[in-house]
C-alpha positions as semicolon CSV with decimal commas, in nm:
position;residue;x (nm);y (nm);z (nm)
1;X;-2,398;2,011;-0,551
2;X;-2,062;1,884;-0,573
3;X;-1,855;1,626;-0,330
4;X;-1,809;1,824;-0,043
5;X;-1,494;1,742;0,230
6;X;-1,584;1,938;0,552
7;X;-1,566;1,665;0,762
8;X;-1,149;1,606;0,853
9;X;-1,209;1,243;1,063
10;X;-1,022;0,991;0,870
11;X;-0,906;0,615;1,055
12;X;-0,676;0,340;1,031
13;X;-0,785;0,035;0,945
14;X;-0,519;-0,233;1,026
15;X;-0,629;-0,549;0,876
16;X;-0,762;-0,398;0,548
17;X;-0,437;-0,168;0,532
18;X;-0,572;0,129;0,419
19;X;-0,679;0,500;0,563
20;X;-1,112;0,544;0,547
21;X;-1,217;0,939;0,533
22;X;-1,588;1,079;0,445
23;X;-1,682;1,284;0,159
24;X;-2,056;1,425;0,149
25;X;-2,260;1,502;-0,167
26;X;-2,568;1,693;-0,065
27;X;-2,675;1,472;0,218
28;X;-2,555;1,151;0,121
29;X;-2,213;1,063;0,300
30;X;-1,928;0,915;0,058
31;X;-1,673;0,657;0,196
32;X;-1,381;0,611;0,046
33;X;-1,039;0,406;0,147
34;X;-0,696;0,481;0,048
35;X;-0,454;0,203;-0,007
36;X;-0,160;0,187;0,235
37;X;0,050;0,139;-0,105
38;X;-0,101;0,471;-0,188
39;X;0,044;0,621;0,092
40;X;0,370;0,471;0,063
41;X;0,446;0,563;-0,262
42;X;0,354;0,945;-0,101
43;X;0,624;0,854;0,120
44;X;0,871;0,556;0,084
45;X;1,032;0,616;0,387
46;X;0,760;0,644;0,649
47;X;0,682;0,358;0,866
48;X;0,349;0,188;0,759
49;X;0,197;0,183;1,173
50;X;-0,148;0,389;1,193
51;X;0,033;0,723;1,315
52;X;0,251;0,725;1,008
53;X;-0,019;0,629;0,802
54;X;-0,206;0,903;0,916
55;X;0,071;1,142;0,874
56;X;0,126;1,087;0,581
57;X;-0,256;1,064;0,483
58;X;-0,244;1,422;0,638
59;X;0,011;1,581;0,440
60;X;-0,123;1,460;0,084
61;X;-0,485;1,515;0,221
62;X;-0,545;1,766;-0,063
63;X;-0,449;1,562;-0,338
64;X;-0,602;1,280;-0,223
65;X;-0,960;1,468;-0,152
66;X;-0,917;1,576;-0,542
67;X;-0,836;1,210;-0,659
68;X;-1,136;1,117;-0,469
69;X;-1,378;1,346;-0,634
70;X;-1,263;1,305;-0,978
71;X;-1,320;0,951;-0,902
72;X;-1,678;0,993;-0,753
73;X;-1,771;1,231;-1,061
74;X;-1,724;0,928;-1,264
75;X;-1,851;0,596;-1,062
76;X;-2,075;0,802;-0,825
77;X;-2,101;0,536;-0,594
78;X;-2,127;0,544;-0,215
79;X;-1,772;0,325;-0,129
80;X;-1,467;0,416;-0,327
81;X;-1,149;0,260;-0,259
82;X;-0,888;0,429;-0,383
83;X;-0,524;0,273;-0,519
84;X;-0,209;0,371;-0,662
85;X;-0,376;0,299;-1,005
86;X;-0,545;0,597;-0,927
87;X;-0,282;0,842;-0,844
């Protein structure tokens, strides 16, 4: 089975600056944070506050989900944090 997305919660985390969301392989449940620099290069012009963050997370939320799995494929580790090196 592949990395699966059918869970849509994702949070802001302030001090660590970066957007968490869930990705599930079979049973076992993937983390992975995206940079706020990832989202900001997404959008230069949005602020960087958790409901822009989010927005912003929202509206790339299909490229990120396939950054994330190409990423699992190859590390297949449980915590993935995801930055602009990777976009």
């Amino acid at each position: 089975m592949s990395l699966q997305f059918p869970n849509t919660s994702r949070s802001y985390n302030a001090s660590k600056r970066c957007v968490t969301f869930w990705g599930y392989d079979s049973t076992f449940e993937i983390s992975f944070h995206v940079d706020a620099d990832v989202l900001q290069r997404f959008n230069p012009r949005a602020g960087q506050d958790e409901a822009a963050s989010l927005q912003v997370f929202d509206v790339n939320r299909t490229r990120i989900e396939s950054v994330a799995s190409g990423i699992y494929a190859r590390r297949k580790q449980n915590f993935n944090r995801l930055s602009t090196a990777d976009f």
